[in-house]
Amino acid sequence: MTLPFHIHVVFTDRPCAGNPLAIVEDVDDLTAAQMQGIARQFNLAETIFIQRPADPAHDAKVRTLLPATEIPFAGHPAVGGAIHLATRRAGSGDLACEITLEEAAGPVAVTVTRTGSAVHGEFTAPILPHPHEGRIAQDALAPALGLDAGEIGFGGRCPGLWAEGAGLSLCARGQLRGAVPLPPSGAAPVAGDGGGRAVGRLSPCGVQSGCLASATLTALRAG
């Protein structure tokens, strides 16, 4: 079987920047396991698979996969997938249209515009950040992040699970110590973190810096 695919770079206006995205088309006959294998081979942050829509009024049904799991929605695949469909159909020249993608999270209407060489996509997210059910095994969190147990938590803030398409585990730190490296990528995921796909460190910072908190998002290997 031969499938067409494209590599787009989203969120940038110049080469070799932004967020790369793999787009695979004509995948209606693929199984979920086959899609996951393809996403794993690309090994990009996300791969989006284009299928025929269930509703003919929509432009495509899409499935968004990380290298290790499928998620119901993510912003950069929605933007990249919609721009790919819109520009492929329109050909050259300026354009302004709406592309509706059938996501697992619900229909997403993406407004795509192109003026000259600049292409933009805009949409309203079908999922807003919200607390996720479950608890983080806090005794495993500190060593997984390379922190001391006493560094976790500040001002009543505790580690928590959040979701916005992809799941996140947010860990509140008691101090900001510059750039603190995570353990090697082979470190085991944190139990209860929704697969160990991503963990955010949240730390307080001085008011003189003009902010209330500093956050760093770092990927951990999925189990």
mmCIF file of N, CA and C in Angstrom, residues 88-220:
data_model
loop_
_atom_site.group_PDB
_atom_site.id
_atom_site.type_symbol
_atom_site.label_atom_id
_atom_site.label_comp_id
_atom_site.label_asym_id
_atom_site.label_seq_id
_atom_site.Cartn_x
_atom_site.Cartn_y
_atom_site.Cartn_z
ATOM 1 N N ARG A 88 -4.382 23.155 -1.192
ATOM 2 C CA ARG A 88 -4.364 22.139 -2.246
ATOM 3 C C ARG A 88 -5.549 22.312 -3.189
ATOM 4 N N ARG A 89 -6.700 22.657 -2.638
ATOM 5 C CA ARG A 89 -7.891 22.805 -3.466
ATOM 6 C C ARG A 89 -7.901 24.125 -4.223
ATOM 7 N N ALA A 90 -7.351 25.167 -3.600
ATOM 8 C CA ALA A 90 -7.442 26.499 -4.200
ATOM 9 C C ALA A 90 -6.369 26.746 -5.242
ATOM 10 N N GLY A 91 -5.253 26.022 -5.180
ATOM 11 C CA GLY A 91 -4.161 26.308 -6.095
ATOM 12 C C GLY A 91 -3.435 27.568 -5.680
ATOM 13 N N SER A 92 -2.950 28.325 -6.641
ATOM 14 C CA SER A 92 -2.174 29.527 -6.343
ATOM 15 C C SER A 92 -3.097 30.721 -6.134
ATOM 16 N N GLY A 93 -2.514 31.821 -5.648
ATOM 17 C CA GLY A 93 -3.270 33.053 -5.468
ATOM 18 C C GLY A 93 -3.802 33.203 -4.059
ATOM 19 N N ASP A 94 -4.361 34.385 -3.787
ATOM 20 C CA ASP A 94 -4.930 34.660 -2.472
ATOM 21 C C ASP A 94 -6.177 33.804 -2.268
ATOM 22 N N LEU A 95 -6.488 33.552 -1.009
ATOM 23 C CA LEU A 95 -7.698 32.780 -0.723
ATOM 24 C C LEU A 95 -8.227 33.142 0.655
ATOM 25 N N ALA A 96 -9.503 32.870 0.857
ATOM 26 C CA ALA A 96 -10.162 33.009 2.152
ATOM 27 C C ALA A 96 -11.294 31.993 2.165
ATOM 28 N N CYS A 97 -11.210 31.018 3.064
ATOM 29 C CA CYS A 97 -12.228 29.974 3.101
ATOM 30 C C CYS A 97 -12.292 29.377 4.500
ATOM 31 N N GLU A 98 -13.288 28.539 4.708
ATOM 32 C CA GLU A 98 -13.434 27.833 5.974
ATOM 33 C C GLU A 98 -13.365 26.333 5.725
ATOM 34 N N ILE A 99 -12.526 25.656 6.471
ATOM 35 C CA ILE A 99 -12.367 24.206 6.392
ATOM 36 C C ILE A 99 -12.876 23.604 7.701
ATOM 37 N N THR A 100 -13.827 22.691 7.605
ATOM 38 C CA THR A 100 -14.370 22.050 8.803
ATOM 39 C C THR A 100 -13.822 20.637 8.924
ATOM 40 N N LEU A 101 -13.148 20.389 10.036
ATOM 41 C CA LEU A 101 -12.537 19.095 10.314
ATOM 42 C C LEU A 101 -13.356 18.357 11.362
ATOM 43 N N GLU A 102 -13.645 17.108 11.105
ATOM 44 C CA GLU A 102 -14.318 16.263 12.085
ATOM 45 C C GLU A 102 -13.260 15.650 13.003
ATOM 46 N N GLU A 103 -13.125 16.241 14.182
ATOM 47 C CA GLU A 103 -12.164 15.750 15.170
ATOM 48 C C GLU A 103 -12.894 14.848 16.169
ATOM 49 N N ALA A 104 -12.152 14.033 16.895
ATOM 50 C CA ALA A 104 -12.765 13.230 17.953
ATOM 51 C C ALA A 104 -13.408 14.114 19.011
ATOM 52 N N ALA A 105 -12.879 15.324 19.191
ATOM 53 C CA ALA A 105 -13.427 16.264 20.162
ATOM 54 C C ALA A 105 -14.644 17.009 19.636
ATOM 55 N N GLY A 106 -14.958 16.857 18.346
ATOM 56 C CA GLY A 106 -16.073 17.562 17.730
ATOM 57 C C GLY A 106 -15.622 18.322 16.498
ATOM 58 N N PRO A 107 -16.577 18.853 15.719
ATOM 59 C CA PRO A 107 -16.215 19.598 14.510
ATOM 60 C C PRO A 107 -15.417 20.856 14.848
ATOM 61 N N VAL A 108 -14.390 21.117 14.056
ATOM 62 C CA VAL A 108 -13.559 22.308 14.225
ATOM 63 C C VAL A 108 -13.539 23.058 12.903
ATOM 64 N N ALA A 109 -14.075 24.270 12.903
ATOM 65 C CA ALA A 109 -14.084 25.111 11.705
ATOM 66 C C ALA A 109 -12.855 26.010 11.726
ATOM 67 N N VAL A 110 -12.008 25.868 10.726
ATOM 68 C CA VAL A 110 -10.759 26.634 10.643
ATOM 69 C C VAL A 110 -10.878 27.631 9.497
ATOM 70 N N THR A 111 -10.731 28.903 9.801
ATOM 71 C CA THR A 111 -10.723 29.937 8.773
ATOM 72 C C THR A 111 -9.306 30.065 8.223
ATOM 73 N N VAL A 112 -9.162 29.829 6.934
ATOM 74 C CA VAL A 112 -7.847 29.856 6.287
ATOM 75 C C VAL A 112 -7.787 31.041 5.336
ATOM 76 N N THR A 113 -6.751 31.848 5.457
ATOM 77 C CA THR A 113 -6.544 32.976 4.547
ATOM 78 C C THR A 113 -5.119 32.935 4.019
ATOM 79 N N ARG A 114 -4.963 33.380 2.795
ATOM 80 C CA ARG A 114 -3.631 33.494 2.198
ATOM 81 C C ARG A 114 -3.554 34.798 1.432
ATOM 82 N N THR A 115 -2.556 35.589 1.771
ATOM 83 C CA THR A 115 -2.272 36.828 1.062
ATOM 84 C C THR A 115 -0.809 36.789 0.646
ATOM 85 N N GLY A 116 -0.568 36.703 -0.643
ATOM 86 C CA GLY A 116 0.797 36.512 -1.112
ATOM 87 C C GLY A 116 1.293 35.148 -0.671
ATOM 88 N N SER A 117 2.421 35.132 0.033
ATOM 89 C CA SER A 117 2.973 33.861 0.509
ATOM 90 C C SER A 117 2.607 33.568 1.961
ATOM 91 N N ALA A 118 1.912 34.493 2.613
ATOM 92 C CA ALA A 118 1.561 34.326 4.029
ATOM 93 C C ALA A 118 0.225 33.605 4.153
ATOM 94 N N VAL A 119 0.223 32.470 4.853
ATOM 95 C CA VAL A 119 -0.992 31.683 5.052
ATOM 96 C C VAL A 119 -1.288 31.611 6.545
ATOM 97 N N HIS A 120 -2.550 31.821 6.907
ATOM 98 C CA HIS A 120 -2.953 31.827 8.311
ATOM 99 C C HIS A 120 -4.159 30.921 8.505
ATOM 100 N N GLY A 121 -4.237 30.312 9.672
ATOM 101 C CA GLY A 121 -5.396 29.526 10.066
ATOM 102 C C GLY A 121 -5.859 29.950 11.444
ATOM 103 N N GLU A 122 -7.168 30.062 11.631
ATOM 104 C CA GLU A 122 -7.723 30.507 12.911
ATOM 105 C C GLU A 122 -8.950 29.671 13.231
ATOM 106 N N PHE A 123 -9.087 29.264 14.492
ATOM 107 C CA PHE A 123 -10.222 28.437 14.885
ATOM 108 C C PHE A 123 -10.538 28.675 16.360
ATOM 109 N N THR A 124 -11.707 28.214 16.780
ATOM 110 C CA THR A 124 -12.080 28.185 18.188
ATOM 111 C C THR A 124 -11.887 26.766 18.695
ATOM 112 N N ALA A 125 -11.095 26.601 19.729
ATOM 113 C CA ALA A 125 -10.769 25.261 20.224
ATOM 114 C C ALA A 125 -12.016 24.564 20.749
ATOM 115 N N PRO A 126 -12.205 23.292 20.394
ATOM 116 C CA PRO A 126 -13.363 22.550 20.899
ATOM 117 C C PRO A 126 -13.192 22.087 22.336
ATOM 118 N N ILE A 127 -11.960 22.140 22.834
ATOM 119 C CA ILE A 127 -11.663 21.727 24.208
ATOM 120 C C ILE A 127 -10.861 22.834 24.872
ATOM 121 N N LEU A 128 -11.310 23.291 26.041
ATOM 122 C CA LEU A 128 -10.544 24.245 26.825
ATOM 123 C C LEU A 128 -9.806 23.497 27.933
ATOM 124 N N PRO A 129 -8.691 24.052 28.405
ATOM 125 C CA PRO A 129 -7.969 23.371 29.488
ATOM 126 C C PRO A 129 -8.881 23.133 30.690
ATOM 127 N N HIS A 130 -8.847 21.922 31.220
ATOM 128 C CA HIS A 130 -9.710 21.571 32.341
ATOM 129 C C HIS A 130 -9.029 20.501 33.186
ATOM 130 N N PRO A 131 -9.369 20.467 34.484
ATOM 131 C CA PRO A 131 -8.786 19.419 35.334
ATOM 132 C C PRO A 131 -9.194 18.037 34.843
ATOM 133 N N HIS A 132 -8.270 17.103 34.941
ATOM 134 C CA HIS A 132 -8.498 15.732 34.489
ATOM 135 C C HIS A 132 -8.664 14.832 35.706
ATOM 136 N N GLU A 133 -9.521 13.835 35.569
ATOM 137 C CA GLU A 133 -9.718 12.905 36.674
ATOM 138 C C GLU A 133 -8.434 12.123 36.951
ATOM 139 N N GLY A 134 -8.269 11.756 38.201
ATOM 140 C CA GLY A 134 -7.105 10.967 38.573
ATOM 141 C C GLY A 134 -6.151 11.757 39.454
ATOM 142 N N ARG A 135 -5.181 11.088 39.982
ATOM 143 C CA ARG A 135 -4.196 11.694 40.876
ATOM 144 C C ARG A 135 -2.791 11.312 40.426
ATOM 145 N N ILE A 136 -1.848 12.200 40.693
ATOM 146 C CA ILE A 136 -0.448 11.908 40.409
ATOM 147 C C ILE A 136 0.167 11.218 41.625
ATOM 148 N N ALA A 137 0.925 10.181 41.381
ATOM 149 C CA ALA A 137 1.667 9.533 42.464
ATOM 150 C C ALA A 137 2.817 10.453 42.859
ATOM 151 N N GLN A 138 2.574 11.310 43.863
ATOM 152 C CA GLN A 138 3.528 12.371 44.188
ATOM 153 C C GLN A 138 4.874 11.822 44.638
ATOM 154 N N ASP A 139 4.886 10.645 45.280
ATOM 155 C CA ASP A 139 6.162 10.106 45.727
ATOM 156 C C ASP A 139 7.051 9.705 44.557
ATOM 157 N N ALA A 140 6.427 9.461 43.382
ATOM 158 C CA ALA A 140 7.211 9.123 42.191
ATOM 159 C C ALA A 140 7.521 10.350 41.345
ATOM 160 N N LEU A 141 6.827 11.458 41.616
ATOM 161 C CA LEU A 141 6.968 12.637 40.764
ATOM 162 C C LEU A 141 8.327 13.308 40.931
ATOM 163 N N ALA A 142 8.777 13.474 42.176
ATOM 164 C CA ALA A 142 10.040 14.183 42.415
ATOM 165 C C ALA A 142 11.214 13.513 41.710
ATOM 166 N N PRO A 143 11.453 12.218 41.890
ATOM 167 C CA PRO A 143 12.587 11.605 41.182
ATOM 168 C C PRO A 143 12.408 11.584 39.673
ATOM 169 N N ALA A 144 11.171 11.490 39.201
ATOM 170 C CA ALA A 144 10.950 11.474 37.756
ATOM 171 C C ALA A 144 11.324 12.802 37.124
ATOM 172 N N LEU A 145 11.183 13.903 37.884
ATOM 173 C CA LEU A 145 11.504 15.231 37.374
ATOM 174 C C LEU A 145 12.883 15.711 37.817
ATOM 175 N N GLY A 146 13.599 14.890 38.564
ATOM 176 C CA GLY A 146 14.913 15.306 39.027
ATOM 177 C C GLY A 146 14.850 16.374 40.094
ATOM 178 N N LEU A 147 13.796 16.367 40.921
ATOM 179 C CA LEU A 147 13.616 17.352 41.977
ATOM 180 C C LEU A 147 13.689 16.675 43.333
ATOM 181 N N ASP A 148 13.962 17.474 44.370
ATOM 182 C CA ASP A 148 13.823 17.006 45.735
ATOM 183 C C ASP A 148 12.357 17.106 46.133
ATOM 184 N N ALA A 149 11.912 16.220 47.012
ATOM 185 C CA ALA A 149 10.508 16.220 47.424
ATOM 186 C C ALA A 149 10.098 17.564 48.010
ATOM 187 N N GLY A 150 11.021 18.232 48.718
ATOM 188 C CA GLY A 150 10.700 19.512 49.329
ATOM 189 C C GLY A 150 10.501 20.641 48.338
ATOM 190 N N GLU A 151 10.900 20.443 47.089
ATOM 191 C CA GLU A 151 10.736 21.484 46.079
ATOM 192 C C GLU A 151 9.336 21.492 45.471
ATOM 193 N N ILE A 152 8.571 20.441 45.695
ATOM 194 C CA ILE A 152 7.254 20.334 45.071
ATOM 195 C C ILE A 152 6.222 21.079 45.900
ATOM 196 N N GLY A 153 5.488 21.972 45.250
ATOM 197 C CA GLY A 153 4.414 22.709 45.887
ATOM 198 C C GLY A 153 4.848 24.076 46.373
ATOM 199 N N PHE A 154 3.976 25.072 46.193
ATOM 200 C CA PHE A 154 4.179 26.401 46.758
ATOM 201 C C PHE A 154 2.838 27.116 46.774
ATOM 202 N N GLY A 155 2.602 27.898 47.830
ATOM 203 C CA GLY A 155 1.393 28.703 47.912
ATOM 204 C C GLY A 155 0.106 27.912 47.779
ATOM 205 N N GLY A 156 0.065 26.704 48.301
ATOM 206 C CA GLY A 156 -1.134 25.891 48.200
ATOM 207 C C GLY A 156 -1.297 25.171 46.879
ATOM 208 N N ARG A 157 -0.340 25.343 45.981
ATOM 209 C CA ARG A 157 -0.420 24.682 44.677
ATOM 210 C C ARG A 157 0.193 23.288 44.762
ATOM 211 N N CYS A 158 -0.534 22.315 44.250
ATOM 212 C CA CYS A 158 -0.097 20.925 44.286
ATOM 213 C C CYS A 158 -0.067 20.368 42.867
ATOM 214 N N PRO A 159 0.653 19.272 42.642
ATOM 215 C CA PRO A 159 0.639 18.646 41.316
ATOM 216 C C PRO A 159 -0.778 18.267 40.901
ATOM 217 N N GLY A 160 -1.056 18.395 39.627
ATOM 218 C CA GLY A 160 -2.391 18.079 39.135
ATOM 219 C C GLY A 160 -2.373 17.613 37.700
ATOM 220 N N LEU A 161 -3.471 16.996 37.293
ATOM 221 C CA LEU A 161 -3.652 16.519 35.928
ATOM 222 C C LEU A 161 -4.588 17.462 35.190
ATOM 223 N N TRP A 162 -4.188 17.868 33.993
ATOM 224 C CA TRP A 162 -5.003 18.741 33.161
ATOM 225 C C TRP A 162 -5.069 18.159 31.757
ATOM 226 N N ALA A 163 -6.111 18.530 31.046
ATOM 227 C CA ALA A 163 -6.289 18.032 29.684
ATOM 228 C C ALA A 163 -6.736 19.161 28.774
ATOM 229 N N GLU A 164 -6.216 19.144 27.549
ATOM 230 C CA GLU A 164 -6.634 20.054 26.478
ATOM 231 C C GLU A 164 -6.285 19.346 25.170
ATOM 232 N N GLY A 165 -6.968 18.247 24.933
ATOM 233 C CA GLY A 165 -6.544 17.368 23.861
ATOM 234 C C GLY A 165 -5.515 16.409 24.413
ATOM 235 N N ALA A 166 -4.249 16.801 24.407
ATOM 236 C CA ALA A 166 -3.206 16.010 25.068
ATOM 237 C C ALA A 166 -3.288 16.219 26.573
ATOM 238 N N GLY A 167 -2.932 15.190 27.339
ATOM 239 C CA GLY A 167 -2.942 15.307 28.782
ATOM 240 C C GLY A 167 -1.648 15.909 29.300
ATOM 241 N N LEU A 168 -1.750 16.672 30.370
ATOM 242 C CA LEU A 168 -0.585 17.289 31.000
ATOM 243 C C LEU A 168 -0.597 16.995 32.489
ATOM 244 N N SER A 169 0.570 16.793 33.040
ATOM 245 C CA SER A 169 0.742 16.727 34.484
ATOM 246 C C SER A 169 1.503 17.982 34.885
ATOM 247 N N LEU A 170 0.898 18.822 35.714
ATOM 248 C CA LEU A 170 1.538 20.062 36.138
ATOM 249 C C LEU A 170 2.073 19.889 37.550
ATOM 250 N N CYS A 171 3.341 20.189 37.699
ATOM 251 C CA CYS A 171 4.010 20.049 38.990
ATOM 252 C C CYS A 171 4.434 21.427 39.483
ATOM 253 N N ALA A 172 3.894 21.847 40.627
ATOM 254 C CA ALA A 172 4.256 23.135 41.210
ATOM 255 C C ALA A 172 5.563 22.993 41.978
ATOM 256 N N ARG A 173 6.544 23.858 41.660
ATOM 257 C CA ARG A 173 7.843 23.842 42.330
ATOM 258 C C ARG A 173 7.942 24.996 43.305
ATOM 259 N N GLY A 174 8.686 24.784 44.374
ATOM 260 C CA GLY A 174 8.816 25.805 45.388
ATOM 261 C C GLY A 174 9.800 26.899 45.062
ATOM 262 N N GLN A 175 10.653 26.716 44.066
ATOM 263 C CA GLN A 175 11.631 27.739 43.729
ATOM 264 C C GLN A 175 12.039 27.591 42.273
ATOM 265 N N LEU A 176 12.577 28.672 41.736
ATOM 266 C CA LEU A 176 13.055 28.670 40.359
ATOM 267 C C LEU A 176 14.573 28.608 40.391
ATOM 268 N N ARG A 177 15.141 27.550 39.821
ATOM 269 C CA ARG A 177 16.592 27.338 39.892
ATOM 270 C C ARG A 177 17.231 27.423 38.519
ATOM 271 N N GLY A 178 16.886 28.389 37.734
ATOM 272 C CA GLY A 178 17.445 28.458 36.393
ATOM 273 C C GLY A 178 16.969 27.292 35.556
ATOM 274 N N ALA A 179 17.830 26.806 34.699
ATOM 275 C CA ALA A 179 17.477 25.687 33.830
ATOM 276 C C ALA A 179 17.826 24.386 34.537
ATOM 277 N N VAL A 180 16.810 23.646 34.934
ATOM 278 C CA VAL A 180 17.022 22.379 35.629
ATOM 279 C C VAL A 180 16.745 21.251 34.657
ATOM 280 N N PRO A 181 17.762 20.463 34.278
ATOM 281 C CA PRO A 181 17.530 19.404 33.294
ATOM 282 C C PRO A 181 16.698 18.275 33.870
ATOM 283 N N LEU A 182 15.899 17.665 33.002
ATOM 284 C CA LEU A 182 15.179 16.461 33.378
ATOM 285 C C LEU A 182 16.115 15.266 33.304
ATOM 286 N N PRO A 183 15.719 14.148 33.891
ATOM 287 C CA PRO A 183 16.507 12.928 33.732
ATOM 288 C C PRO A 183 16.561 12.521 32.270
ATOM 289 N N PRO A 184 17.414 11.550 31.902
ATOM 290 C CA PRO A 184 17.476 11.100 30.509
ATOM 291 C C PRO A 184 16.119 10.669 29.999
ATOM 292 N N SER A 185 15.956 10.698 28.672
ATOM 293 C CA SER A 185 14.657 10.424 28.068
ATOM 294 C C SER A 185 14.149 9.031 28.381
ATOM 295 N N GLY A 186 15.005 8.136 28.824
ATOM 296 C CA GLY A 186 14.571 6.786 29.151
ATOM 297 C C GLY A 186 13.927 6.674 30.521
ATOM 298 N N ALA A 187 13.820 7.779 31.260
ATOM 299 C CA ALA A 187 13.237 7.721 32.594
ATOM 300 C C ALA A 187 11.799 7.242 32.522
ATOM 301 N N ALA A 188 11.391 6.495 33.529
ATOM 302 C CA ALA A 188 10.038 5.934 33.527
ATOM 303 C C ALA A 188 9.012 7.036 33.693
ATOM 304 N N PRO A 189 7.841 6.918 33.049
ATOM 305 C CA PRO A 189 6.774 7.894 33.238
ATOM 306 C C PRO A 189 6.275 7.866 34.675
ATOM 307 N N VAL A 190 5.633 8.955 35.076
ATOM 308 C CA VAL A 190 5.080 9.056 36.417
ATOM 309 C C VAL A 190 3.749 8.327 36.459
ATOM 310 N N ALA A 191 3.563 7.463 37.432
ATOM 311 C CA ALA A 191 2.307 6.730 37.537
ATOM 312 C C ALA A 191 1.155 7.697 37.739
ATOM 313 N N GLY A 192 0.083 7.503 36.999
ATOM 314 C CA GLY A 192 -1.100 8.327 37.147
ATOM 315 C C GLY A 192 -1.065 9.608 36.363
ATOM 316 N N ASP A 193 -0.061 9.820 35.522
ATOM 317 C CA ASP A 193 0.027 11.093 34.802
ATOM 318 C C ASP A 193 -0.608 11.021 33.428
ATOM 319 N N GLY A 194 -1.411 10.003 33.175
ATOM 320 C CA GLY A 194 -2.079 9.904 31.889
ATOM 321 C C GLY A 194 -1.165 9.405 30.797
ATOM 322 N N GLY A 195 -0.155 8.621 31.152
ATOM 323 C CA GLY A 195 0.717 8.064 30.128
ATOM 324 C C GLY A 195 2.099 8.667 30.113
ATOM 325 N N GLY A 196 2.354 9.674 30.956
ATOM 326 C CA GLY A 196 3.679 10.262 31.021
ATOM 327 C C GLY A 196 4.048 11.031 29.776
ATOM 328 N N ARG A 197 3.058 11.552 29.052
ATOM 329 C CA ARG A 197 3.366 12.162 27.769
ATOM 330 C C ARG A 197 3.973 13.545 27.916
ATOM 331 N N ALA A 198 3.553 14.318 28.888
ATOM 332 C CA ALA A 198 4.142 15.640 29.060
ATOM 333 C C ALA A 198 3.951 16.091 30.492
ATOM 334 N N VAL A 199 4.945 16.724 31.031
ATOM 335 C CA VAL A 199 4.885 17.236 32.395
ATOM 336 C C VAL A 199 5.314 18.688 32.371
ATOM 337 N N GLY A 200 4.543 19.559 33.006
ATOM 338 C CA GLY A 200 4.909 20.966 33.105
ATOM 339 C C GLY A 200 5.403 21.278 34.507
ATOM 340 N N ARG A 201 6.492 22.033 34.592
ATOM 341 C CA ARG A 201 6.982 22.514 35.879
ATOM 342 C C ARG A 201 6.507 23.947 36.051
ATOM 343 N N LEU A 202 5.837 24.236 37.142
ATOM 344 C CA LEU A 202 5.354 25.583 37.412
ATOM 345 C C LEU A 202 6.077 26.112 38.635
ATOM 346 N N SER A 203 6.763 27.271 38.493
ATOM 347 C CA SER A 203 7.554 27.816 39.589
ATOM 348 C C SER A 203 7.231 29.289 39.775
ATOM 349 N N PRO A 204 7.299 29.789 41.020
ATOM 350 C CA PRO A 204 7.112 31.220 41.236
ATOM 351 C C PRO A 204 8.331 31.987 40.765
ATOM 352 N N CYS A 205 8.146 33.242 40.389
ATOM 353 C CA CYS A 205 9.298 34.083 40.064
ATOM 354 C C CYS A 205 9.048 35.471 40.614
ATOM 355 N N GLY A 206 10.095 36.254 40.748
ATOM 356 C CA GLY A 206 10.004 37.544 41.399
ATOM 357 C C GLY A 206 9.085 38.512 40.674
ATOM 358 N N VAL A 207 8.409 39.373 41.448
ATOM 359 C CA VAL A 207 7.495 40.325 40.828
ATOM 360 C C VAL A 207 8.248 41.330 39.973
ATOM 361 N N GLN A 208 9.549 41.530 40.260
ATOM 362 C CA GLN A 208 10.304 42.483 39.466
ATOM 363 C C GLN A 208 10.439 42.026 38.016
ATOM 364 N N SER A 209 10.237 40.730 37.769
ATOM 365 C CA SER A 209 10.345 40.240 36.399
ATOM 366 C C SER A 209 9.054 40.455 35.620
ATOM 367 N N GLY A 210 8.022 40.943 36.299
ATOM 368 C CA GLY A 210 6.780 41.251 35.605
ATOM 369 C C GLY A 210 5.885 40.055 35.380
ATOM 370 N N CYS A 211 6.112 38.955 36.117
ATOM 371 C CA CYS A 211 5.237 37.803 35.947
ATOM 372 C C CYS A 211 4.981 37.158 37.300
ATOM 373 N N LEU A 212 3.950 36.342 37.344
ATOM 374 C CA LEU A 212 3.588 35.662 38.575
ATOM 375 C C LEU A 212 4.116 34.243 38.623
ATOM 376 N N ALA A 213 4.333 33.647 37.466
ATOM 377 C CA ALA A 213 4.805 32.265 37.440
ATOM 378 C C ALA A 213 5.577 32.009 36.167
ATOM 379 N N SER A 214 6.465 31.064 36.234
ATOM 380 C CA SER A 214 7.243 30.655 35.072
ATOM 381 C C SER A 214 6.987 29.183 34.833
ATOM 382 N N ALA A 215 6.681 28.811 33.600
ATOM 383 C CA ALA A 215 6.349 27.418 33.305
ATOM 384 C C ALA A 215 7.258 26.877 32.220
ATOM 385 N N THR A 216 7.676 25.645 32.381
ATOM 386 C CA THR A 216 8.446 24.940 31.364
ATOM 387 C C THR A 216 7.750 23.625 31.075
ATOM 388 N N LEU A 217 7.487 23.342 29.814
ATOM 389 C CA LEU A 217 6.833 22.102 29.419
ATOM 390 C C LEU A 217 7.868 21.173 28.815
ATOM 391 N N THR A 218 7.976 20.006 29.360
ATOM 392 C CA THR A 218 8.983 19.055 28.904
ATOM 393 C C THR A 218 8.342 17.700 28.669
ATOM 394 N N ALA A 219 8.656 17.081 27.551
ATOM 395 C CA ALA A 219 8.078 15.778 27.225
ATOM 396 C C ALA A 219 8.817 14.669 27.950
ATOM 397 N N LEU A 220 8.070 13.704 28.432
ATOM 398 C CA LEU A 220 8.633 12.476 28.969
ATOM 399 C C LEU A 220 8.242 11.325 28.063
#
